[in-house]
Tab-separated table of C-alpha atoms and ligand atoms in Angstrom:
chain	number	residue	atom	x	y	z
A	7	MET	CA	-28.954	11.976	23.740
A	8	VAL	CA	-29.984	8.466	22.698
A	9	VAL	CA	-28.390	7.713	19.325
A	10	GLU	CA	-30.141	5.338	16.954
A	11	PRO	CA	-29.101	4.193	13.496
A	12	LYS	CA	-30.728	6.064	10.634
A	13	VAL	CA	-30.056	4.044	7.514
A	14	LYS	CA	-30.727	5.467	4.089
A	15	GLY	CA	-29.758	3.106	1.275
A	16	PHE	CA	-26.087	2.319	1.686
A	17	ILE	CA	-25.394	5.047	4.213
A	18	CYS	CA	-26.171	5.557	7.874
A	19	THR	CA	-26.529	9.217	8.826
A	20	THR	CA	-25.844	8.741	12.537
A	21	ALA	CA	-22.923	7.253	14.433
A	22	HIS	CA	-22.636	6.055	18.016
A	23	PRO	CA	-19.615	7.476	19.871
A	24	VAL	CA	-19.339	4.685	22.423
A	25	GLY	CA	-19.841	1.992	19.781
A	26	CYS	CA	-17.181	3.514	17.544
A	27	GLU	CA	-14.791	3.660	20.477
A	28	LYS	CA	-15.482	0.014	21.268
A	29	ASN	CA	-14.830	-0.910	17.658
A	30	VAL	CA	-11.437	0.835	17.722
A	31	LEU	CA	-10.492	-0.700	21.073
A	32	GLY	CA	-11.414	-4.140	19.704
A	33	GLN	CA	-9.061	-3.623	16.753
A	34	ILE	CA	-6.294	-2.467	19.093
A	35	ASP	CA	-6.822	-5.598	21.194
A	36	TYR	CA	-6.548	-7.785	18.135
A	37	VAL	CA	-3.180	-6.275	17.204
A	38	LYS	CA	-1.834	-6.501	20.750
A	39	LYS	CA	-2.834	-10.167	21.016
A	40	ASN	CA	-1.091	-10.964	17.753
A	41	GLY	CA	2.208	-9.491	18.823
A	42	LYS	CA	4.863	-7.014	17.813
A	43	ILE	CA	5.979	-6.341	14.261
A	44	GLU	CA	9.449	-4.947	13.588
A	45	GLY	CA	8.850	-2.000	11.269
A	46	PRO	CA	8.805	1.771	10.754
A	47	LYS	CA	8.506	4.024	13.780
A	48	LYS	CA	7.096	7.268	12.307
A	49	VAL	CA	4.089	6.687	10.120
A	50	LEU	CA	1.808	9.032	8.195
A	51	VAL	CA	-1.604	7.614	7.273
A	52	ILE	CA	-3.670	9.560	4.742
A	53	GLY	CA	-7.304	8.416	5.030
A	54	ALA	CA	-6.836	7.238	8.605
A	55	SER	CA	-10.273	7.308	10.191
A	56	THR	CA	-12.185	4.292	8.852
A	57	GLY	CA	-11.733	1.050	6.926
A	58	TYR	CA	-8.267	0.040	5.751
A	59	GLY	CA	-6.570	3.309	6.708
A	60	LEU	CA	-7.734	3.129	10.321
A	61	ALA	CA	-6.674	-0.527	10.536
A	62	SER	CA	-3.264	0.425	9.077
A	63	ARG	CA	-2.823	3.153	11.671
A	64	ILE	CA	-3.800	0.827	14.513
A	65	THR	CA	-1.373	-1.834	13.261
A	66	ALA	CA	1.429	0.736	12.907
A	67	ALA	CA	0.882	2.155	16.389
A	68	PHE	CA	0.046	-0.903	18.442
A	69	GLY	CA	1.901	-3.489	16.355
A	70	MET	CA	5.057	-1.567	15.469
A	71	GLY	CA	5.056	0.974	18.297
A	72	ALA	CA	5.000	3.777	15.731
A	73	ALA	CA	4.258	7.446	16.240
A	74	THR	CA	1.413	8.214	13.834
A	75	ILE	CA	-0.032	11.219	12.088
A	76	GLY	CA	-3.466	10.599	10.610
A	77	VAL	CA	-5.260	12.646	7.952
A	78	LEU	CA	-9.021	12.346	7.695
A	79	PHE	CA	-12.044	14.203	6.407
A	80	ASP	CA	-14.757	13.910	9.004
A	81	LYS	CA	-17.517	15.989	10.477
A	82	GLU	CA	-17.853	16.960	14.119
A	83	ALA	CA	-21.226	16.742	15.826
A	84	SER	CA	-23.438	19.796	15.650
A	85	GLY	CA	-26.739	20.281	17.425
A	86	LYS	CA	-28.655	17.024	17.159
A	87	ARG	CA	-26.415	15.647	14.414
A	88	THR	CA	-23.835	13.158	15.538
A	89	ALA	CA	-20.292	13.313	14.213
A	90	THR	CA	-19.262	10.935	11.427
A	91	PRO	CA	-17.846	7.560	12.551
A	92	GLY	CA	-14.328	8.542	11.492
A	93	PHE	CA	-14.433	11.439	13.925
A	94	TYR	CA	-15.306	9.183	16.877
A	95	ASN	CA	-12.867	6.492	15.718
A	96	THR	CA	-10.062	9.033	15.570
A	97	ARG	CA	-10.836	10.480	18.962
A	98	ALA	CA	-10.806	6.970	20.426
A	99	PHE	CA	-7.581	6.104	18.621
A	100	ASP	CA	-5.789	9.260	19.769
A	101	ALA	CA	-6.829	8.665	23.376
A	102	ALA	CA	-5.780	5.008	23.342
A	103	ALA	CA	-2.430	5.775	21.676
A	104	GLN	CA	-1.627	8.602	24.061
A	105	ALA	CA	-2.588	6.455	27.057
A	106	GLU	CA	0.184	4.065	26.007
A	107	GLY	CA	2.701	6.840	25.494
A	108	LEU	CA	2.490	6.649	21.706
A	109	TYR	CA	2.656	9.925	19.776
A	110	SER	CA	-0.532	10.473	17.802
A	111	LYS	CA	-1.808	13.542	16.016
A	112	SER	CA	-4.835	13.723	13.727
A	113	ILE	CA	-5.459	16.359	11.094
A	114	ASN	CA	-9.021	16.771	9.912
A	115	GLY	CA	-9.270	18.384	6.477
A	116	ASP	CA	-9.123	17.829	2.735
A	117	ALA	CA	-6.078	15.695	1.945
A	118	PHE	CA	-6.267	16.762	-1.702
A	119	SER	CA	-5.562	20.385	-0.754
A	120	LEU	CA	-2.207	22.152	-0.532
A	121	GLU	CA	-3.137	23.554	2.897
A	122	ILE	CA	-3.475	20.128	4.500
A	123	LYS	CA	-0.271	18.903	2.877
A	124	GLU	CA	1.484	21.940	4.327
A	125	GLN	CA	-0.051	21.439	7.750
A	126	VAL	CA	1.067	17.807	7.791
A	127	ILE	CA	4.590	18.721	6.706
A	128	ASN	CA	4.844	21.351	9.443
A	129	THR	CA	3.597	18.861	12.017
A	130	ILE	CA	6.169	16.286	10.908
A	131	LYS	CA	8.941	18.878	11.044
A	132	GLU	CA	7.970	20.101	14.493
A	133	ASP	CA	7.195	16.784	16.122
A	134	LEU	CA	8.873	13.902	14.300
A	135	GLY	CA	11.510	15.361	12.018
A	136	LYS	CA	10.829	12.828	9.267
A	137	VAL	CA	8.536	9.878	8.550
A	138	ASP	CA	9.640	6.433	7.424
A	139	MET	CA	6.282	5.156	6.153
A	140	VAL	CA	3.332	6.720	4.324
A	141	VAL	CA	0.036	4.880	3.895
A	142	TYR	CA	-2.251	6.361	1.266
A	143	SER	CA	-5.772	5.037	1.888
A	144	LEU	CA	-8.166	7.649	0.571
A	145	ALA	CA	-11.558	6.683	-0.796
A	146	SER	CA	-13.480	9.685	-2.009
A	147	PRO	CA	-16.159	10.398	-4.574
A	148	ARG	CA	-14.655	13.784	-5.477
A	149	ARG	CA	-11.447	15.753	-5.559
A	150	THR	CA	-10.733	19.442	-5.909
A	151	THR	CA	-7.266	19.997	-7.336
A	152	PRO	CA	-5.117	22.939	-6.181
A	153	ASP	CA	-6.195	24.979	-9.247
A	154	GLY	CA	-9.771	24.891	-7.933
A	155	THR	CA	-11.202	22.381	-10.444
A	156	SER	CA	-13.498	19.732	-8.980
A	157	TYR	CA	-13.674	16.204	-10.357
A	158	VAL	CA	-16.322	13.601	-9.552
A	159	SER	CA	-15.664	9.888	-9.915
A	160	SER	CA	-18.138	7.466	-11.516
A	161	LEU	CA	-18.827	3.810	-10.965
A	162	LYS	CA	-19.388	2.769	-14.539
A	163	THR	CA	-18.308	0.198	-17.061
A	164	ILE	CA	-15.984	0.941	-19.936
A	165	GLY	CA	-17.310	-0.102	-23.347
A	166	ALA	CA	-20.614	-1.969	-23.115
A	167	ASP	CA	-23.312	-1.637	-20.448
A	168	PHE	CA	-23.310	-4.497	-17.963
A	169	THR	CA	-26.185	-6.278	-16.265
A	170	GLN	CA	-25.702	-8.440	-13.217
A	171	LYS	CA	-27.605	-9.694	-10.175
A	172	ASN	CA	-28.005	-7.081	-7.477
A	173	TRP	CA	-29.277	-7.322	-3.915
A	174	ASN	CA	-31.843	-4.634	-3.158
A	175	LEU	CA	-30.903	-3.835	0.404
A	176	ARG	CA	-34.302	-2.310	1.163
A	177	ASP	CA	-36.518	-5.310	0.499
A	178	ASN	CA	-34.091	-8.264	0.327
A	179	THR	CA	-34.913	-9.097	-3.260
A	180	ILE	CA	-32.521	-9.861	-6.057
A	181	THR	CA	-33.082	-8.222	-9.382
A	182	ASP	CA	-30.859	-7.295	-12.270
A	183	ALA	CA	-28.971	-4.018	-12.090
A	184	THR	CA	-27.527	-2.440	-15.188
A	185	LEU	CA	-24.449	-0.284	-15.074
A	186	THR	CA	-24.098	2.041	-17.979
A	187	SER	CA	-20.834	2.741	-19.704
A	188	ALA	CA	-18.760	5.808	-18.986
A	189	THR	CA	-17.834	8.619	-21.331
A	190	GLU	CA	-14.154	9.401	-21.872
A	191	GLU	CA	-14.568	12.383	-19.561
A	192	GLU	CA	-16.063	10.253	-16.785
A	193	ILE	CA	-13.194	7.794	-17.099
A	194	ALA	CA	-10.632	10.614	-16.926
A	195	ASN	CA	-12.379	12.201	-13.935
A	196	THR	CA	-12.469	8.904	-12.023
A	197	VAL	CA	-8.741	8.508	-12.622
A	198	LYS	CA	-8.245	12.073	-11.333
A	199	VAL	CA	-10.090	11.262	-8.098
A	200	MET	CA	-9.092	7.667	-7.353
A	201	GLY	CA	-5.876	7.274	-9.363
A	202	GLY	CA	-2.378	7.970	-8.094
A	203	GLU	CA	-1.898	11.637	-8.998
A	204	ASP	CA	-2.534	12.908	-5.484
A	205	TRP	CA	-0.396	10.099	-4.000
A	206	ILE	CA	2.473	11.313	-6.201
A	207	ASP	CA	1.747	14.924	-5.143
A	208	TRP	CA	1.942	13.895	-1.496
A	209	MET	CA	5.200	12.017	-1.948
A	210	ASN	CA	6.748	14.897	-3.895
A	211	ALA	CA	5.623	17.440	-1.305
A	212	LEU	CA	7.035	15.331	1.542
A	213	SER	CA	10.270	14.753	-0.333
A	214	ASP	CA	10.698	18.420	-1.333
A	215	ALA	CA	10.196	19.424	2.305
A	216	ASP	CA	12.816	16.843	3.300
A	217	VAL	CA	10.537	15.056	5.743
A	218	LEU	CA	10.952	11.565	4.252
A	219	GLU	CA	13.604	9.262	5.701
A	220	ASP	CA	15.886	7.545	3.220
A	221	ASN	CA	14.527	4.086	2.363
A	222	ALA	CA	11.029	5.038	3.515
A	223	ILE	CA	8.182	2.918	2.246
A	224	THR	CA	4.786	4.000	0.963
A	225	LEU	CA	1.700	1.843	0.434
A	226	ALA	CA	-1.612	2.431	-1.346
A	227	TYR	CA	-4.526	0.020	-1.598
A	228	SER	CA	-6.303	-1.565	-4.513
A	229	TYR	CA	-8.834	-4.230	-5.384
A	230	ILE	CA	-9.116	-6.647	-8.306
A	231	GLY	CA	-11.665	-9.310	-7.392
A	232	PRO	CA	-13.245	-12.089	-9.451
A	233	LYS	CA	-14.183	-12.050	-13.161
A	234	LEU	CA	-17.812	-11.668	-12.101
A	235	THR	CA	-17.232	-8.083	-10.997
A	236	TYR	CA	-14.608	-7.215	-13.644
A	237	PRO	CA	-16.959	-5.074	-15.772
A	238	ILE	CA	-17.943	-3.043	-12.704
A	239	TYR	CA	-14.631	-2.883	-10.953
A	240	HIS	CA	-11.383	-4.131	-12.456
A	241	GLU	CA	-12.290	-3.278	-16.055
A	242	GLY	CA	-14.558	-0.346	-15.206
A	243	THR	CA	-13.821	3.288	-14.393
A	244	ILE	CA	-12.550	2.504	-10.891
A	245	GLY	CA	-10.279	-0.232	-12.275
A	246	ARG	CA	-8.804	2.317	-14.655
A	247	ALA	CA	-8.066	4.541	-11.660
A	248	LYS	CA	-6.495	1.589	-9.826
A	249	GLN	CA	-4.297	0.909	-12.859
A	250	HIS	CA	-3.149	4.508	-12.590
A	251	LEU	CA	-2.446	3.927	-8.891
A	252	ALA	CA	-0.297	0.884	-9.752
A	253	ASP	CA	1.580	2.871	-12.421
A	254	SER	CA	2.072	5.644	-9.860
A	255	ALA	CA	3.786	3.217	-7.473
A	256	ILE	CA	6.322	2.470	-10.219
A	257	ALA	CA	6.740	6.200	-10.927
A	258	ILE	CA	7.292	7.085	-7.251
A	259	THR	CA	9.885	4.340	-6.787
A	260	GLU	CA	11.631	5.444	-9.975
A	261	ASN	CA	11.615	9.166	-9.074
A	262	MET	CA	12.861	8.556	-5.544
A	263	ARG	CA	15.434	5.917	-6.392
A	264	ASP	CA	18.333	8.013	-5.059
A	265	LYS	CA	16.716	8.109	-1.619
A	266	GLY	CA	15.796	4.417	-1.768
A	267	ILE	CA	12.108	5.173	-1.283
A	268	LYS	CA	9.827	2.395	-2.453
A	269	ALA	CA	6.120	2.530	-3.286
A	270	TYR	CA	3.852	-0.503	-3.373
A	271	VAL	CA	0.227	-1.212	-4.024
A	272	SER	CA	-1.411	-3.837	-1.868
A	273	VAL	CA	-4.429	-5.606	-3.313
A	274	ASN	CA	-6.802	-6.131	-0.408
A	275	LYS	CA	-9.865	-8.254	0.194
A	276	ALA	CA	-13.381	-7.030	-0.543
A	277	LEU	CA	-14.931	-5.854	2.709
A	278	VAL	CA	-17.900	-3.834	3.850
A	279	THR	CA	-16.693	-0.251	4.212
A	280	GLN	CA	-18.367	3.039	3.433
A	281	ALA	CA	-16.625	3.024	0.059
A	282	SER	CA	-17.532	-0.509	-1.040
A	283	SER	CA	-21.178	-0.604	0.045
A	284	ALA	CA	-21.909	2.161	-2.463
A	285	ILE	CA	-20.964	0.004	-5.463
A	286	PRO	CA	-23.862	-1.896	-7.129
A	287	VAL	CA	-23.612	-5.732	-7.218
A	288	VAL	CA	-20.718	-5.633	-4.704
A	289	PRO	CA	-22.903	-6.032	-1.549
A	290	LEU	CA	-24.321	-9.312	-2.924
A	291	TYR	CA	-20.861	-10.554	-3.844
A	292	LEU	CA	-19.637	-9.561	-0.362
A	293	SER	CA	-22.382	-11.393	1.457
A	294	VAL	CA	-21.818	-14.570	-0.576
A	295	LEU	CA	-18.057	-14.257	-0.078
A	296	TYR	CA	-18.532	-13.788	3.686
A	297	LYS	CA	-20.644	-16.947	3.811
A	298	VAL	CA	-18.022	-19.036	2.029
A	299	MET	CA	-15.002	-17.604	3.844
A	300	LYS	CA	-16.626	-17.867	7.275
A	301	GLU	CA	-17.507	-21.511	6.615
A	302	LYS	CA	-13.865	-22.165	5.749
A	303	ASP	CA	-12.767	-20.192	8.814
A	304	ILE	CA	-10.636	-17.807	6.737
A	305	HIS	CA	-12.805	-14.688	6.941
A	306	GLU	CA	-10.929	-11.495	7.807
A	307	GLY	CA	-11.947	-7.895	8.526
A	308	CYS	CA	-9.864	-4.765	7.920
A	309	ILE	CA	-7.709	-5.247	11.000
A	310	GLU	CA	-6.896	-8.905	10.276
A	311	GLN	CA	-6.021	-7.922	6.695
A	312	MET	CA	-3.749	-5.041	7.675
A	313	TYR	CA	-2.042	-6.969	10.453
A	314	ARG	CA	-1.297	-9.828	8.044
A	315	LEU	CA	-0.135	-7.348	5.394
A	316	PHE	CA	2.345	-5.662	7.727
A	317	ALA	CA	3.453	-8.738	9.672
A	318	GLU	CA	3.826	-11.184	6.796
A	319	LYS	CA	3.901	-9.398	3.447
A	320	VAL	CA	5.817	-6.192	4.156
A	321	PHE	CA	7.856	-6.412	7.358
A	322	GLY	CA	8.035	-10.194	7.817
A	323	THR	CA	11.221	-12.196	8.150
A	324	GLU	CA	11.049	-13.181	4.476
A	325	GLY	CA	11.200	-9.563	3.277
A	326	ILE	CA	8.689	-7.846	1.057
A	327	GLN	CA	6.378	-10.339	-0.661
A	328	VAL	CA	5.686	-8.811	-4.065
A	329	GLU	CA	3.838	-11.066	-6.522
A	330	ALA	CA	4.487	-11.437	-10.254
A	331	ASP	CA	2.265	-8.428	-11.033
A	332	GLY	CA	4.513	-6.209	-8.889
A	333	MET	CA	1.892	-5.844	-6.148
A	334	LEU	CA	1.342	-7.193	-2.653
A	335	HIS	CA	-1.691	-9.453	-2.248
A	336	VAL	CA	-3.751	-9.928	0.881
A	337	ASP	CA	-6.662	-10.827	-1.375
A	338	ASP	CA	-4.958	-14.240	-1.647
A	339	TRP	CA	-7.528	-16.059	0.496
A	340	GLU	CA	-10.487	-14.385	-1.218
A	341	MET	CA	-9.087	-15.388	-4.590
A	342	ARG	CA	-8.291	-18.992	-3.607
A	343	GLU	CA	-9.645	-21.366	-6.246
A	344	ASP	CA	-11.873	-23.307	-3.820
A	345	VAL	CA	-13.318	-20.067	-2.407
A	346	GLN	CA	-14.104	-18.583	-5.798
A	347	LYS	CA	-15.578	-21.844	-7.087
A	348	GLU	CA	-18.028	-21.970	-4.197
A	349	VAL	CA	-18.872	-18.291	-4.553
A	350	MET	CA	-19.612	-18.782	-8.260
A	351	ASP	CA	-21.715	-21.912	-7.602
A	352	ILE	CA	-23.836	-19.922	-5.153
A	353	TRP	CA	-23.973	-16.959	-7.520
A	354	GLU	CA	-25.535	-19.157	-10.230
A	355	GLN	CA	-28.330	-20.297	-7.914
A	356	ILE	CA	-29.030	-17.258	-5.785
A	357	ASN	CA	-32.399	-15.489	-6.082
A	358	SER	CA	-34.895	-13.593	-3.926
A	359	ASP	CA	-36.252	-16.849	-2.424
A	360	ASN	CA	-32.974	-18.361	-1.251
A	361	LEU	CA	-30.961	-15.172	-0.588
A	362	LEU	CA	-31.090	-15.443	3.202
A	363	GLU	CA	-30.019	-19.065	3.102
A	364	LEU	CA	-27.220	-18.817	0.537
A	365	ALA	CA	-25.650	-15.502	1.510
A	366	ASP	CA	-24.427	-14.115	4.817
A	367	THR	CA	-26.736	-11.108	4.724
A	368	ASP	CA	-26.666	-10.922	8.541
A	369	GLY	CA	-22.875	-10.712	8.455
A	370	TYR	CA	-23.054	-7.966	5.860
A	371	TRP	CA	-25.472	-5.915	7.939
A	372	LEU	CA	-23.570	-6.506	11.162
A	373	ASP	CA	-20.399	-5.118	9.558
A	374	PHE	CA	-22.409	-2.262	8.116
A	375	TYR	CA	-23.945	-1.241	11.448
A	376	GLN	CA	-20.701	-1.722	13.328
A	377	MET	CA	-18.962	0.736	10.972
A	378	PHE	CA	-21.239	3.337	12.551
A	379	GLY	CA	-20.808	2.021	16.088
A	380	PHE	CA	-24.116	0.149	16.294
A	381	LYS	CA	-24.847	-3.464	17.251
A	382	MET	CA	-21.610	-3.757	19.213
A	383	ASP	CA	-21.762	-6.301	22.046
A	384	GLY	CA	-22.004	-5.000	25.583
A	385	ILE	CA	-23.353	-1.540	24.820
A	386	ASP	CA	-26.674	-0.359	26.157
A	387	TYR	CA	-27.990	1.667	23.258
A	388	SER	CA	-30.932	2.971	25.266
A	389	LEU	CA	-28.612	5.143	27.365
A	390	ASP	CA	-27.960	8.815	26.765
A	391	VAL	CA	-24.533	9.533	25.317
A	392	GLU	CA	-22.572	12.730	24.833
A	393	VAL	CA	-22.190	13.201	21.096
B	19	NAD	P1	-13.208	4.210	3.748
B	19	NAD	O1	-14.297	4.995	3.154
B	19	NAD	O2	-13.503	3.353	4.930
B	19	NAD	O3	-11.990	5.181	4.201
B	19	NAD	C1	-11.645	6.325	3.494
B	19	NAD	C2	-10.814	7.250	4.345
B	19	NAD	O4	-10.436	8.383	3.545
B	19	NAD	C3	-11.521	7.838	5.576
B	19	NAD	O5	-10.604	7.935	6.641
B	19	NAD	C4	-11.896	9.259	5.134
B	19	NAD	O6	-11.970	10.196	6.196
B	19	NAD	C5	-10.719	9.571	4.250
B	19	NAD	N1	-10.984	10.618	3.263
B	19	NAD	C6	-11.860	10.603	2.226
B	19	NAD	N2	-11.769	11.747	1.522
B	19	NAD	C7	-10.809	12.490	2.120
B	19	NAD	C8	-10.254	13.763	1.868
B	19	NAD	N3	-10.652	14.508	0.844
B	19	NAD	N4	-9.305	14.212	2.718
B	19	NAD	C9	-8.874	13.477	3.765
B	19	NAD	N5	-9.346	12.260	4.039
B	19	NAD	C10	-10.311	11.781	3.232
B	19	NAD	O7	-12.589	3.374	2.563
B	19	NAD	P2	-11.768	1.999	2.467
B	19	NAD	O8	-12.672	0.969	1.934
B	19	NAD	O9	-10.985	1.732	3.684
B	19	NAD	O10	-10.795	2.380	1.264
B	19	NAD	C11	-9.446	2.750	1.437
B	19	NAD	C12	-8.658	2.258	0.239
B	19	NAD	O11	-8.711	0.831	0.208
B	19	NAD	C13	-9.228	2.755	-1.101
B	19	NAD	O12	-8.155	2.997	-1.980
B	19	NAD	C14	-10.015	1.536	-1.576
B	19	NAD	O13	-10.177	1.510	-2.970
B	19	NAD	C15	-9.118	0.423	-1.087
B	19	NAD	N6	-9.752	-0.914	-1.007
B	19	NAD	C16	-10.981	-1.096	-0.432
B	19	NAD	C17	-11.551	-2.363	-0.424
B	19	NAD	C18	-12.902	-2.627	0.180
B	19	NAD	O14	-13.491	-3.656	-0.095
B	19	NAD	N7	-13.413	-1.752	1.006
B	19	NAD	C19	-10.855	-3.464	-0.967
B	19	NAD	C20	-9.588	-3.260	-1.495
B	19	NAD	C21	-9.045	-1.978	-1.525
């Protein structure tokens, strides 16, 4: 069938299989062109089908020559419904990895569940013996814990309500959006979903099953961003969860000291992904940031970020590059003083009349569509495709 984008707010309900494949192959190409990285050889990626997790898996496989197991939560196509992009991305990744003789297995199911943890452990035992790296890159609005309780995360402030400029994606206007403050329960639930508890559960399960190599490394991803978005992100409910993630890295390293296992959080750049486009105010910040970083020729996407993280900050010749806050930072270019000053100058002036001139709205939308396999160069979207 002919697959067209169906955009509703910040989500697209269709995905193009050939476009998604092209996107994955483009990321693989990028890694190959940038050369080999000396690093782990058996890598588990939890949240491996889109965004930072997919880019991590591609870098591990095609940069480090690693065997990879990916965990994802994606839907297959059914009837006239296409699959989700992560499904097509994973199929394309598996095929490309196997074509190069790289081991690659993908497990589609709820990473928060005991069943999927068990399935992954059995797969490691049967196929790889042990893993020497675990990337934890889940972004999810909800989590059901093994006792059957479901928790939903909130994107809210903590303390006072917060009003800030917001880009209305539907009509390209800028109006104020107000985020209300969270209750204690909403804060706790967000920490349950997006904090480090499940990361710790994974590491304990892998360790108890003896499928972690001594001196293995594990990474999870975080975001801090500029003061402008602090009330929404860094100091909001999600920031509280990210604090828990950072504390969990310390706890994992401490608990697994005798095996030499080390856990780190990497603070990454703000990018258009399915997770970030759902956060109010963030799309406007992203499109202004894109404008400034592209003009300075320092713009990066997920693959550039993850390649730089692995090649320079984790497995580079200088050893692991932890900053004073105990975390790795590939948000360093985003947070550069000159970049942030220009972003803030634009932020002061931006309104509905000058939005298209002052922000890279085209760049935002291009990234958005490409996440779903649309608007990729060289694809004839009028052709029938097998979904
Ligand atoms: P994403 O939505 O692109 O990817 C999320 C991945 O998690 C997908 O592979 C999805 O299939 C998987 N997933 C979700 N729920 C699952 C479940 N229950 N079981 C198994 N798999 C599941 O998100 P992303 O933006 O790449 O985010 C990944 C991490 O990076 C998050 O911790 C996020 O906070 C962090 N981060 C994102 C940004 C950004 O701007 N996008 C910036 C810095 C850090």
